Amino acid sequence: MAEVLEREADVVIVGSGGAGMYAALVAARAGADVLLLDRSLIGRGGATVMAQMTVAAAIGHAELDDWRDHYADTLAAGRGLNNEPLARLLCADAPERILEMAEWNVGWASEGNAITQAMAPGHSARRCVYVDYLDTGPAVSRTLRAQLSRTEGVTRLADLVAREVVVADGRAVGIHGHHLSSGREVAITADAVVLATGGLTRLYARNSASANMGGDGFALALRAGAELVDMEFVQFFPIGHLAPRMIGMDPIMWDPFRYKLGGRLLNAEGEEFTERYGVTEDGSYKITRDLATYAIYKEVEAGRGSPHGGAWLSFEHISESDLRAAFGPVIDRLAANGIDLTKTRIEVSPIAHYHMGGMVVDEAMRSRVPGLLAAGELVGGAGGANRLSGNAISEALVFGARAGQTAAAMSTARNSAAVRAAAEAAIGGAGDLGDYNPAARILELQGLLNRDVGPFRDADALARALARIEAMTAEAAALGPPIAQGAFDAAFLDRLDLANMLLTAEAITRAALARDESRGAHQREDYPEMDDAWGENQYSSLSEGRLALERRPVVREDAA
Ligand SMILES: Cc1cc2nc3c(=O)[nH]c(=O)nc-3n(C[C@H](O)[C@H](O)[C@H](O)COP(=O)(O)OP(=O)(O)OC[C@H]3O[C@@H](n4cnc5c(N)ncnc54)[C@H](O)[C@@H]3O)c2cc1C
């Protein structure tokens, strides 16, 4: 039997996207010994490195701006459900993070000494910074990786999947993980555990995510005794690429095109249709994501969709020179895919993109489980029912920095025996799956969520999805816990992923079924109106192994 690999650190951080890397930097600079782990490569997995567009912060370089205006816009988009202290923290601290990144040479697009800021839907000022051309996320990740390599006190461990937050005597005492390339179980004891595992959009068949965004952190948090909030609010990105076939490019790349150049969203009859849903665009880009998703679905439903079941997006009225001035080499990459935007319309349709819900934390990023913190997209509540564009990277950087600061100040009597015992319990056993195919179940679950728990929901579809999720959960549980049979055991990893995906999917579906109204990113066909009585958050937790839901008033500023 391979022995458990043991490590200790002051702070263990799970996930090395923008939030995890920022947390590691801040914690290490405050003197903590930090272990930063990721199931992928450090700083190259997850959403941060994929993001191509903008980061919102009221730095006031393009026009007079104030973080309070950013905060007001964030609350307006959140439709009354934002955790106000978290939203305030996001907007108030974003400028400091963005300017710090500038000092670290991230390369924000700028003219002279002024950082360029673009207007984006839902923002009341030109507030969104970016790195040209479509390089924002890669540049942010690169910069944080470079800072990490210059910072003493951070040990980086790639290829390591966190399986469990180990809790002893009511406190988080470490992480039990699995090292993919050696096949060994790993026990990491720490004073503070920060989960920065990002979002959950891999749960959906059509998503903008990478394969390591199946919502592990949500499931880990629930099993550790933490609460989740607003799990029903999955943001769908309205203009994900649908057709023609496009290789090696981001499916949500059409948004930056629309920021810079506008572009016409057309139905099968060639009409700009958003006016029918309350927003006149006239070639500009004004519609928020939830409304655009709704508008495209409704056009398709009315038989006015594009051939593959979406909408047309046209830049045909924009000259080649304007396209090149805005997007330089990206135009050549499109040409390699046979796409000439001066002659070709493309087809777009909604795609799961971001999660507003997540772990319940306070402004110091502490959950209700002592020693367990969260940061980044995994945190719930700041965006309420709908996130403003550009706020997610700000959230990752701001919450990451805050989590790092809090975690570095924590100390406790360490309990390595409990962490080792959790890891040892996962060793041994045949792991015979018979005919069971976890990869096929993952595909089934993704299709199920896309169809029945997608942007438009009703009670029948949600109840059907819930019944199937429960059946799949029971079937998986009957096989016993997943046991690795060596290095790179793909079936084992699929089983780990599936267990997390099923629990997270159940949390979304239960919350979506309970909220019988439409608000922001949660649209119920059977309850199409927003209901004032639903101006509350829903909290999910595990109670004796079962998911429980509770309604509570929104956390307002004056209650903080
Ligand atoms: C294609 C795309 C484009 C986007 N564009 C923008 C944009 O322009 N502007 C904006 O504001 N937002 C954008 N977003 C959203 C934004 O990028 C994310 O919300 C943000 O980057 C999340 O950062 P994070 O650090 O919380 O998580 P991530 O960057 O997703 O990092 C999470 C990390 O956790 C790791 N991980 C997960 N589970 C485990 C586990 N069990 N064990 C170990 N490691 C684990 C993953 O491998 C990953 O590296 C975009 C998202 C996508 C997908």
Coordinates of C-alpha atoms and ligand atoms in Angstrom, one line a residue:
M1 CA 0.0 0.0 0.0
A2 CA 1.5 3.4 -1.1
E3 CA 2.0 5.6 1.9
V4 CA 0.2 8.9 2.3
L5 CA 2.3 11.9 1.3
E6 CA 2.2 14.4 4.1
R7 CA 2.7 18.2 4.1
E8 CA 2.2 21.1 6.5
A9 CA 1.8 24.8 5.9
D10 CA 0.4 27.8 7.7
V11 CA -2.1 28.3 4.8
V12 CA -3.2 25.8 2.2
I13 CA -4.9 27.3 -0.9
V14 CA -6.9 25.1 -3.2
G15 CA -7.1 26.5 -6.8
S16 CA -4.6 28.8 -8.5
G17 CA -6.7 31.1 -10.6
G18 CA -6.7 34.8 -10.0
A19 CA -8.2 34.4 -6.5
G20 CA -5.9 31.6 -5.3
M21 CA -2.7 33.2 -6.7
Y22 CA -3.6 36.6 -5.2
A23 CA -4.4 35.0 -1.9
A24 CA -1.0 33.1 -1.9
L25 CA 0.9 36.3 -2.7
V26 CA -0.7 38.3 0.1
A27 CA -0.5 35.6 2.7
A28 CA 3.2 34.9 1.9
R29 CA 4.0 38.6 2.0
A30 CA 2.4 38.7 5.4
G31 CA 4.9 36.1 6.5
A32 CA 2.8 32.9 6.2
D33 CA 4.2 29.6 4.8
V34 CA 1.8 28.9 2.0
L35 CA 1.0 25.8 0.0
L36 CA -0.8 26.6 -3.3
L37 CA -2.3 23.5 -5.0
D38 CA -4.2 23.0 -8.2
R39 CA -5.6 20.0 -10.1
S40 CA -4.3 21.5 -13.2
L41 CA -1.0 23.5 -13.8
I42 CA -0.4 26.3 -11.4
G43 CA -1.9 29.5 -12.8
R44 CA -3.0 27.9 -16.0
G45 CA -6.3 26.0 -15.1
G46 CA -9.7 27.4 -14.6
A47 CA -11.4 30.6 -15.9
T48 CA -8.9 33.4 -15.1
V49 CA -6.4 32.3 -17.8
M50 CA -9.3 32.0 -20.3
A51 CA -10.9 35.4 -19.8
Q52 CA -10.3 37.7 -22.7
M53 CA -12.3 40.8 -22.0
T54 CA -12.5 43.3 -19.3
V55 CA -12.0 44.0 -15.6
A56 CA -14.3 46.6 -13.9
A57 CA -12.8 49.1 -11.5
A58 CA -13.6 52.7 -10.8
I59 CA -10.1 54.1 -11.3
G60 CA -11.5 57.1 -13.1
H61 CA -8.8 57.3 -15.9
A62 CA -11.3 57.5 -18.8
E63 CA -13.8 59.8 -17.1
L64 CA -14.8 60.9 -13.6
D65 CA -15.9 57.8 -11.7
D66 CA -16.3 56.7 -8.1
W67 CA -16.4 53.2 -6.6
R68 CA -19.8 54.1 -5.1
D69 CA -21.2 54.4 -8.6
H70 CA -19.7 51.1 -9.5
Y71 CA -21.3 49.7 -6.3
A72 CA -24.7 51.2 -7.3
D73 CA -24.5 49.6 -10.7
T74 CA -23.6 46.3 -9.2
L75 CA -26.6 46.4 -6.9
A76 CA -28.9 47.4 -9.7
A77 CA -27.7 44.4 -11.8
G78 CA -28.1 42.1 -8.8
R79 CA -31.9 42.8 -8.6
G80 CA -32.0 43.3 -4.8
L81 CA -30.2 40.1 -3.8
N82 CA -26.6 41.2 -3.5
N83 CA -24.8 40.7 -0.2
E84 CA -24.1 44.4 0.1
P85 CA -21.0 44.3 2.3
L86 CA -19.3 41.9 -0.2
A87 CA -20.5 44.0 -3.2
R88 CA -19.1 47.1 -1.5
L89 CA -15.8 45.4 -0.8
L90 CA -15.5 44.3 -4.4
C91 CA -16.1 47.8 -5.8
A92 CA -14.2 49.7 -3.2
D93 CA -11.0 47.6 -3.4
A94 CA -11.0 46.9 -7.2
P95 CA -9.1 50.1 -8.0
E96 CA -6.3 49.3 -5.7
R97 CA -5.9 45.8 -7.1
I98 CA -6.0 47.0 -10.7
L99 CA -3.4 49.7 -10.1
E100 CA -1.3 47.2 -8.2
M101 CA -1.5 44.9 -11.3
A102 CA -0.4 47.9 -13.4
E103 CA 2.6 48.4 -11.2
W104 CA 3.4 44.7 -11.8
N105 CA 3.3 45.4 -15.6
V106 CA 0.2 43.5 -16.5
G107 CA 0.0 45.7 -19.6
W108 CA -3.5 47.3 -19.3
A109 CA -4.2 49.0 -22.6
S110 CA -3.4 52.7 -22.1
E111 CA -2.8 56.0 -23.8
G112 CA 0.0 58.0 -22.2
N113 CA -0.4 57.6 -18.5
A114 CA -4.1 56.9 -18.6
I115 CA -5.3 53.4 -18.6
T116 CA -8.0 52.9 -21.3
Q117 CA -11.4 52.1 -19.9
A118 CA -14.3 50.8 -22.0
M119 CA -18.0 51.1 -21.4
A120 CA -19.8 47.8 -20.8
P121 CA -23.5 47.0 -20.4
G122 CA -24.9 47.8 -17.0
H123 CA -22.1 50.2 -16.1
S124 CA -22.8 53.9 -15.8
A125 CA -19.3 55.0 -16.8
R126 CA -16.3 53.8 -18.9
R127 CA -14.9 51.6 -16.2
C128 CA -13.6 48.4 -17.8
V129 CA -9.9 47.9 -18.3
Y130 CA -8.4 45.2 -20.6
V131 CA -5.2 43.9 -22.2
D132 CA -5.1 43.9 -26.0
Y133 CA -5.7 41.9 -28.1
L134 CA -8.1 39.6 -26.2
D135 CA -5.3 38.9 -23.7
T136 CA -6.7 40.1 -20.4
G137 CA -6.9 36.8 -18.5
P138 CA -3.7 35.3 -19.9
A139 CA -1.9 38.6 -18.9
V140 CA -3.4 38.6 -15.4
S141 CA -2.4 35.0 -14.9
R142 CA 1.1 35.6 -16.3
T143 CA 1.6 38.6 -14.0
L144 CA 0.5 36.7 -10.9
R145 CA 2.6 33.7 -11.8
A146 CA 5.6 36.1 -12.2
Q147 CA 4.9 37.7 -8.8
L148 CA 4.6 34.3 -7.2
S149 CA 8.0 33.2 -8.6
R150 CA 9.6 36.2 -7.0
T151 CA 7.9 35.6 -3.6
E152 CA 9.4 33.6 -0.8
G153 CA 7.2 31.2 1.1
V154 CA 4.9 29.8 -1.5
T155 CA 5.2 26.1 -2.4
R156 CA 3.3 25.2 -5.6
L157 CA 1.8 21.7 -6.2
A158 CA 0.2 21.0 -9.5
D159 CA -1.8 17.9 -10.5
L160 CA -3.3 17.7 -7.1
V161 CA -7.1 17.3 -6.7
A162 CA -8.5 18.4 -3.4
R163 CA -10.9 15.6 -2.4
E164 CA -12.0 16.8 1.0
V165 CA -11.6 19.6 3.5
V166 CA -10.8 17.7 6.7
V167 CA -12.7 19.0 9.7
A168 CA -11.9 17.9 13.2
D169 CA -13.6 19.2 16.4
G170 CA -15.6 21.6 14.2
R171 CA -12.6 23.2 12.6
A172 CA -11.0 22.9 9.2
V173 CA -7.6 21.4 9.8
G174 CA -6.4 20.6 6.3
I175 CA -6.9 19.1 2.9
H176 CA -7.1 15.5 1.8
G177 CA -6.0 15.4 -1.9
H178 CA -5.0 13.0 -4.6
H179 CA -1.9 13.4 -6.7
L180 CA -2.9 12.5 -10.2
S181 CA 0.5 11.8 -11.7
S182 CA 1.7 9.5 -8.9
G183 CA -1.7 8.1 -7.8
R184 CA -0.9 8.9 -4.2
E185 CA -3.2 10.2 -1.5
V186 CA -2.0 13.5 0.1
A187 CA -2.6 14.9 3.6
I188 CA -2.0 18.6 4.0
T189 CA -2.3 20.0 7.5
A190 CA -2.7 23.8 7.9
D191 CA -4.0 26.5 10.2
A192 CA -6.2 27.9 7.5
V193 CA -7.7 26.4 4.3
V194 CA -8.7 28.7 1.5
L195 CA -11.0 27.3 -1.3
A196 CA -10.5 29.2 -4.5
T197 CA -11.7 26.5 -6.9
G198 CA -13.7 28.8 -9.2
G199 CA -17.1 28.1 -10.8
L200 CA -19.3 25.2 -11.9
T201 CA -20.2 25.7 -15.5
R202 CA -18.8 22.3 -16.6
L203 CA -22.1 21.1 -15.2
Y204 CA -23.7 22.3 -18.4
A205 CA -23.3 20.7 -21.8
R206 CA -22.9 24.1 -23.5
N207 CA -20.4 26.0 -21.4
S208 CA -17.5 28.4 -21.7
A209 CA -15.4 26.6 -19.1
S210 CA -12.5 24.3 -18.9
A211 CA -12.7 20.6 -17.7
N212 CA -11.6 21.5 -14.2
M213 CA -14.6 23.7 -13.4
G214 CA -17.1 21.1 -12.4
G215 CA -17.9 22.8 -9.1
D216 CA -15.6 20.8 -6.7
G217 CA -15.4 23.7 -4.2
F218 CA -19.2 23.9 -3.8
A219 CA -19.3 20.2 -2.9
L220 CA -16.2 20.3 -0.7
A221 CA -17.7 23.3 1.2
L222 CA -21.1 21.6 1.8
R223 CA -19.5 18.4 3.0
A224 CA -17.2 20.4 5.4
G225 CA -20.3 22.1 7.0
A226 CA -20.2 25.5 5.2
E227 CA -23.3 27.1 3.6
L228 CA -23.9 28.0 0.0
V229 CA -26.1 30.9 -1.1
D230 CA -28.1 31.7 -4.2
M231 CA -27.3 28.4 -6.0
E232 CA -30.1 28.9 -8.5
F233 CA -28.3 31.9 -10.2
V234 CA -26.2 30.5 -13.0
Q235 CA -25.2 33.2 -15.5
F236 CA -25.6 32.3 -19.1
F237 CA -23.5 34.2 -21.6
P238 CA -25.9 35.1 -24.4
I239 CA -23.6 35.2 -27.4
G240 CA -21.5 32.0 -27.1
H241 CA -20.1 30.9 -30.4
L242 CA -22.4 28.4 -32.1
A243 CA -21.5 28.2 -35.8
P244 CA -19.5 28.0 -38.1
R245 CA -16.9 25.6 -36.7
M246 CA -14.1 27.6 -35.0
I247 CA -11.0 26.0 -33.6
G248 CA -8.5 27.3 -31.0
M249 CA -10.6 30.4 -30.1
D250 CA -12.6 31.3 -27.0
P251 CA -16.4 30.6 -27.5
I252 CA -17.2 33.9 -25.7
M253 CA -14.9 36.1 -27.8
W254 CA -17.7 37.9 -29.5
D255 CA -18.3 40.0 -26.4
P256 CA -15.2 42.1 -26.8
F257 CA -16.0 42.6 -30.5
R258 CA -19.4 44.0 -29.4
Y259 CA -17.8 46.2 -26.7
K260 CA -15.5 47.8 -29.2
L261 CA -17.5 47.8 -32.4
G262 CA -21.1 47.2 -31.5
G263 CA -22.4 44.6 -34.0
R264 CA -26.0 43.7 -34.9
L265 CA -27.8 40.9 -33.2
L266 CA -30.3 39.6 -35.8
N267 CA -33.0 37.0 -36.0
A268 CA -33.7 34.7 -39.0
E269 CA -35.6 37.5 -40.7
G270 CA -32.6 39.8 -40.5
E271 CA -34.2 42.1 -37.9
E272 CA -32.5 43.6 -34.8
F273 CA -34.9 42.1 -32.2
T274 CA -33.8 43.3 -28.8
E275 CA -36.2 46.2 -28.9
R276 CA -39.0 43.6 -28.6
Y277 CA -37.5 42.8 -25.2
G278 CA -37.2 46.4 -24.0
V279 CA -33.7 47.5 -25.2
T280 CA -33.0 49.4 -28.4
E281 CA -29.5 48.6 -29.6
D282 CA -29.2 50.0 -33.2
G283 CA -25.8 48.3 -33.8
S284 CA -24.5 49.3 -30.4
Y285 CA -24.2 47.0 -27.3
K286 CA -26.5 47.9 -24.5
I287 CA -28.4 44.9 -23.5
T288 CA -27.5 43.1 -20.2
R289 CA -26.6 39.3 -20.3
D290 CA -29.8 38.0 -18.7
L291 CA -32.0 40.1 -21.1
A292 CA -30.0 39.1 -24.1
T293 CA -30.2 35.4 -23.2
Y294 CA -34.0 35.8 -22.8
A295 CA -34.3 37.6 -26.1
I296 CA -32.4 35.0 -28.1
Y297 CA -34.3 32.1 -26.5
K298 CA -37.6 33.7 -27.2
E299 CA -36.7 34.5 -30.8
V300 CA -35.7 30.8 -31.3
E301 CA -38.9 29.6 -29.6
A302 CA -40.9 31.9 -31.9
G303 CA -39.3 30.2 -35.0
R304 CA -37.1 33.2 -35.8
G305 CA -33.8 31.6 -34.8
S306 CA -30.7 31.1 -36.9
P307 CA -30.2 27.7 -38.6
H308 CA -28.4 26.0 -35.7
G309 CA -30.9 27.4 -33.1
G310 CA -29.4 30.7 -32.0
A311 CA -29.2 34.3 -33.4
W312 CA -27.1 35.9 -36.0
L313 CA -24.4 38.3 -35.0
S314 CA -23.3 40.6 -37.8
F315 CA -20.3 42.9 -38.2
E316 CA -20.8 43.1 -41.9
H317 CA -21.3 46.9 -41.8
I318 CA -17.9 47.4 -40.2
S319 CA -14.9 48.0 -42.4
E320 CA -11.9 45.6 -42.6
S321 CA -9.6 48.5 -41.4
D322 CA -11.8 49.2 -38.3
L323 CA -11.9 45.4 -37.5
R324 CA -8.1 45.2 -37.8
A325 CA -7.6 48.4 -35.8
A326 CA -9.7 46.9 -33.0
F327 CA -8.5 43.3 -33.1
G328 CA -5.2 43.1 -35.0
P329 CA -4.0 39.5 -35.2
V330 CA -7.3 38.1 -34.0
I331 CA -8.7 38.9 -37.5
D332 CA -6.0 36.6 -39.0
R333 CA -6.9 33.8 -36.6
L334 CA -10.5 34.1 -37.7
A335 CA -9.4 34.0 -41.3
A336 CA -7.6 30.8 -40.6
N337 CA -11.0 29.4 -39.5
G338 CA -12.5 30.7 -42.8
I339 CA -14.4 33.5 -41.1
D340 CA -14.3 36.9 -42.8
L341 CA -16.5 39.2 -40.7
T342 CA -17.0 41.7 -43.5
K343 CA -18.8 39.0 -45.5
T344 CA -20.0 36.4 -42.9
R345 CA -22.4 36.5 -40.1
I346 CA -21.8 34.1 -37.3
E347 CA -24.3 32.3 -35.1
V348 CA -24.4 32.7 -31.4
S349 CA -26.4 31.3 -28.5
P350 CA -26.5 31.2 -24.7
I351 CA -23.8 29.2 -22.9
A352 CA -23.3 28.6 -19.2
H353 CA -20.6 31.1 -18.1
Y354 CA -20.4 32.1 -14.4
H355 CA -22.0 31.4 -11.1
M356 CA -23.4 34.1 -8.9
G357 CA -24.1 31.7 -6.0
G358 CA -21.5 30.1 -3.8
M359 CA -19.9 29.9 -0.4
V360 CA -21.2 32.1 2.3
V361 CA -18.4 34.2 3.8
D362 CA -18.0 37.4 5.7
E363 CA -16.0 40.4 4.5
A364 CA -12.8 38.7 5.8
M365 CA -13.7 35.7 3.6
R366 CA -14.4 33.4 6.5
S367 CA -17.1 30.7 6.3
R368 CA -19.0 29.5 9.3
V369 CA -16.5 26.7 9.7
P370 CA -13.6 28.0 11.7
G371 CA -10.4 27.9 9.6
L372 CA -12.2 27.6 6.3
L373 CA -12.2 30.5 3.9
A374 CA -13.1 31.1 0.3
A375 CA -12.2 33.5 -2.5
G376 CA -13.1 34.2 -6.1
E377 CA -16.0 32.9 -8.1
L378 CA -16.6 30.3 -5.4
V379 CA -17.9 33.0 -3.1
G380 CA -21.6 33.6 -3.3
G381 CA -23.7 36.8 -3.1
A382 CA -21.6 39.7 -4.3
G383 CA -23.4 39.7 -7.7
G384 CA -26.9 38.9 -6.4
A385 CA -29.2 37.7 -9.2
N386 CA -26.9 38.8 -12.0
R387 CA -23.2 39.8 -12.2
L388 CA -22.1 42.9 -14.0
S389 CA -19.6 42.2 -16.8
G390 CA -16.0 42.8 -15.7
N391 CA -16.8 42.2 -12.0
A392 CA -15.7 38.6 -11.9
I393 CA -12.0 39.2 -12.3
S394 CA -12.1 42.1 -9.9
E395 CA -13.9 39.8 -7.5
A396 CA -11.2 37.1 -7.9
L397 CA -8.4 39.6 -7.2
V398 CA -10.1 41.5 -4.4
F399 CA -11.5 38.5 -2.5
G400 CA -8.2 36.6 -3.1
A401 CA -6.2 39.4 -1.5
R402 CA -8.6 39.6 1.4
A403 CA -8.6 35.8 2.0
G404 CA -4.8 35.8 1.9
Q405 CA -4.7 38.5 4.5
T406 CA -7.1 36.8 6.8
A407 CA -5.6 33.4 6.4
A408 CA -2.1 34.6 7.2
A409 CA -3.3 35.9 10.6
M410 CA -4.8 32.5 11.6
S411 CA -3.1 30.1 13.9
T412 CA -4.3 27.0 15.7
A413 CA -3.2 23.8 17.3
R414 CA -2.6 21.6 14.3
N415 CA -4.2 18.2 13.9
S416 CA -2.1 16.3 11.4
A417 CA -3.4 13.0 12.7
A418 CA -6.9 13.8 11.6
V419 CA -5.8 14.8 8.1
R420 CA -3.6 11.7 7.7
A421 CA -6.5 9.5 8.8
A422 CA -8.8 11.0 6.2
A423 CA -6.2 10.3 3.5
E424 CA -5.4 6.8 4.7
A425 CA -9.1 5.9 4.6
A426 CA -9.0 6.4 0.8
I427 CA -6.3 3.8 0.2
G428 CA -6.9 0.1 -0.7
G429 CA -9.9 -1.7 -2.2
A430 CA -10.5 -3.1 -5.6
G431 CA -12.6 -0.3 -7.1
D432 CA -14.4 -2.7 -9.5
L433 CA -17.0 -0.7 -11.4
G434 CA -18.5 -3.5 -13.4
D435 CA -20.5 -1.9 -16.3
Y436 CA -20.8 1.4 -14.6
N437 CA -19.4 4.2 -16.8
P438 CA -18.9 7.5 -14.8
A439 CA -17.8 9.4 -18.0
A440 CA -21.1 8.6 -19.6
R441 CA -23.0 9.7 -16.5
I442 CA -21.1 13.0 -16.5
L443 CA -22.3 13.6 -20.1
E444 CA -25.8 12.6 -19.2
L445 CA -25.8 15.1 -16.2
Q446 CA -24.5 17.9 -18.4
G447 CA -27.2 17.3 -21.0
L448 CA -29.8 17.1 -18.2
L449 CA -28.8 20.4 -16.7
N450 CA -28.6 22.1 -20.1
R451 CA -32.1 21.0 -20.9
D452 CA -34.0 21.1 -17.6
V453 CA -32.0 23.5 -15.4
G454 CA -30.9 25.9 -18.1
P455 CA -31.7 29.6 -18.5
F456 CA -35.4 29.0 -18.7
R457 CA -37.0 26.6 -16.1
D458 CA -40.3 25.3 -15.0
A459 CA -41.5 23.2 -12.2
D460 CA -41.9 20.0 -14.2
A461 CA -38.5 20.1 -15.8
L462 CA -36.8 20.9 -12.5
A463 CA -38.6 18.1 -10.7
R464 CA -37.7 15.7 -13.5
A465 CA -34.0 16.8 -13.2
L466 CA -34.0 16.5 -9.5
A467 CA -35.4 12.9 -9.6
R468 CA -32.8 11.9 -12.1
I469 CA -30.0 13.6 -10.1
E470 CA -31.1 11.7 -6.9
A471 CA -31.2 8.4 -8.8
M472 CA -27.7 9.0 -10.2
T473 CA -26.5 9.9 -6.7
A474 CA -27.9 6.7 -5.2
E475 CA -26.4 4.6 -8.0
A476 CA -22.9 6.2 -7.6
A477 CA -23.1 5.9 -3.8
A478 CA -23.9 2.2 -4.0
L479 CA -20.5 1.6 -5.6
G480 CA -18.7 2.8 -2.5
P481 CA -16.1 5.5 -2.3
P482 CA -13.8 6.0 -5.4
I483 CA -10.5 4.3 -4.8
A484 CA -7.6 5.1 -7.2
Q485 CA -5.9 2.1 -8.9
G486 CA -2.7 3.9 -9.6
A487 CA -1.4 7.0 -11.5
F488 CA -3.7 8.7 -14.0
D489 CA -6.7 6.6 -13.1
A490 CA -9.3 8.3 -15.4
A491 CA -12.3 6.3 -14.2
F492 CA -11.4 7.2 -10.6
L493 CA -11.1 10.9 -11.4
D494 CA -14.5 10.8 -13.3
R495 CA -16.1 9.2 -10.2
L496 CA -14.6 12.0 -8.0
D497 CA -15.8 14.6 -10.4
L498 CA -19.2 13.1 -10.8
A499 CA -19.8 12.9 -7.1
N500 CA -19.0 16.7 -6.8
M501 CA -21.0 17.5 -9.9
L502 CA -24.1 15.6 -8.6
L503 CA -24.1 17.3 -5.3
T504 CA -23.6 20.8 -6.8
A505 CA -26.2 20.1 -9.5
E506 CA -28.7 19.0 -6.8
A507 CA -28.1 22.3 -4.9
I508 CA -28.8 24.3 -8.0
T509 CA -31.9 22.4 -8.9
R510 CA -33.4 22.4 -5.5
A511 CA -32.9 26.2 -5.1
A512 CA -34.3 26.8 -8.7
L513 CA -37.4 24.7 -7.9
A514 CA -38.1 26.5 -4.7
R515 CA -37.7 30.0 -6.1
D516 CA -41.0 30.4 -7.9
E517 CA -40.4 33.7 -9.5
S518 CA -38.2 35.1 -12.3
R519 CA -35.3 37.4 -11.3
G520 CA -32.0 38.1 -13.0
A521 CA -30.4 35.0 -14.3
H522 CA -33.1 32.7 -12.8
Q523 CA -36.1 32.7 -15.2
R524 CA -39.1 30.5 -14.6
E525 CA -41.5 30.1 -17.5
D526 CA -44.2 29.2 -15.1
Y527 CA -43.6 32.3 -12.9
P528 CA -42.5 34.9 -15.4
E529 CA -42.7 37.9 -13.0
M530 CA -40.4 39.1 -10.3
D531 CA -42.1 38.7 -6.9
D532 CA -41.3 41.2 -4.2
A533 CA -41.9 38.5 -1.5
W534 CA -38.8 36.7 -3.0
G535 CA -36.4 39.5 -2.2
E536 CA -34.5 37.1 -0.1
N537 CA -31.5 34.7 -0.4
Q538 CA -31.7 30.9 -0.3
Y539 CA -29.1 29.1 1.8
S540 CA -28.1 25.5 1.1
S541 CA -26.4 23.2 3.6
L542 CA -26.0 19.5 4.3
S543 CA -27.9 18.2 7.2
E544 CA -27.5 14.5 8.1
G545 CA -26.3 13.9 4.5
R546 CA -29.3 15.6 2.9
L547 CA -29.4 19.1 1.3
A548 CA -31.5 21.6 3.2
L549 CA -32.7 25.0 2.0
E550 CA -33.5 28.0 4.1
R551 CA -34.7 31.5 3.1
R552 CA -33.2 34.5 4.8
P553 CA -33.2 38.3 4.4
V554 CA -30.5 39.8 2.2
V555 CA -27.4 41.0 4.1
R556 CA -27.7 44.7 3.9
E557 CA -25.1 47.4 4.4
D558 CA -26.4 48.6 7.7
A559 CA -26.5 45.1 9.1
A560 CA -22.8 44.5 8.4
Ligands
LIG1 C1 -14.0 31.9 -21.1 C2 -14.2 32.8 -20.0 C3 -14.0 34.2 -20.2 C4 -14.3 35.1 -19.1 N1 -14.1 36.4 -19.3 C5 -14.2 37.3 -18.2 C6 -13.9 38.7 -18.4 O1 -13.5 39.1 -19.4 N2 -14.0 39.5 -17.3 C7 -14.5 39.0 -16.1 O2 -14.5 39.8 -15.1 N3 -14.7 37.7 -15.9 C8 -14.6 36.8 -16.9 N4 -14.8 35.5 -16.8 C9 -15.1 35.0 -15.4 C10 -13.8 35.1 -14.6 O3 -12.7 34.7 -15.5 C11 -13.9 34.1 -13.4 O4 -15.0 34.3 -12.6 C12 -12.6 34.3 -12.5 O5 -11.4 34.3 -13.3 C13 -12.6 33.2 -11.5 O6 -11.3 33.2 -10.8 P1 -11.1 32.2 -9.7 O7 -9.7 32.4 -9.3 O8 -12.1 32.3 -8.7 O9 -11.2 30.8 -10.4 P2 -10.5 30.1 -11.6 O10 -9.6 31.1 -12.4 O11 -11.5 29.3 -12.4 O12 -9.5 29.1 -10.9 C14 -9.9 28.0 -10.2 C15 -8.8 27.0 -10.1 O13 -9.2 26.0 -9.2 C16 -8.7 24.7 -9.6 N5 -9.5 23.7 -9.0 C17 -10.8 23.5 -9.1 N6 -11.2 22.4 -8.4 C18 -10.1 21.9 -7.8 C19 -9.8 20.9 -6.9 N7 -10.7 20.0 -6.5 N8 -8.5 20.7 -6.5 C20 -7.5 21.5 -6.9 N9 -7.7 22.5 -7.7 C21 -9.0 22.8 -8.1 C22 -8.9 24.8 -11.1 O14 -8.0 23.9 -11.8 C23 -8.5 26.3 -11.4 O15 -7.1 26.4 -11.7 C24 -14.6 34.6 -17.8 C25 -14.8 33.2 -17.6 C26 -14.6 32.4 -18.7 C27 -14.8 30.9 -18.5

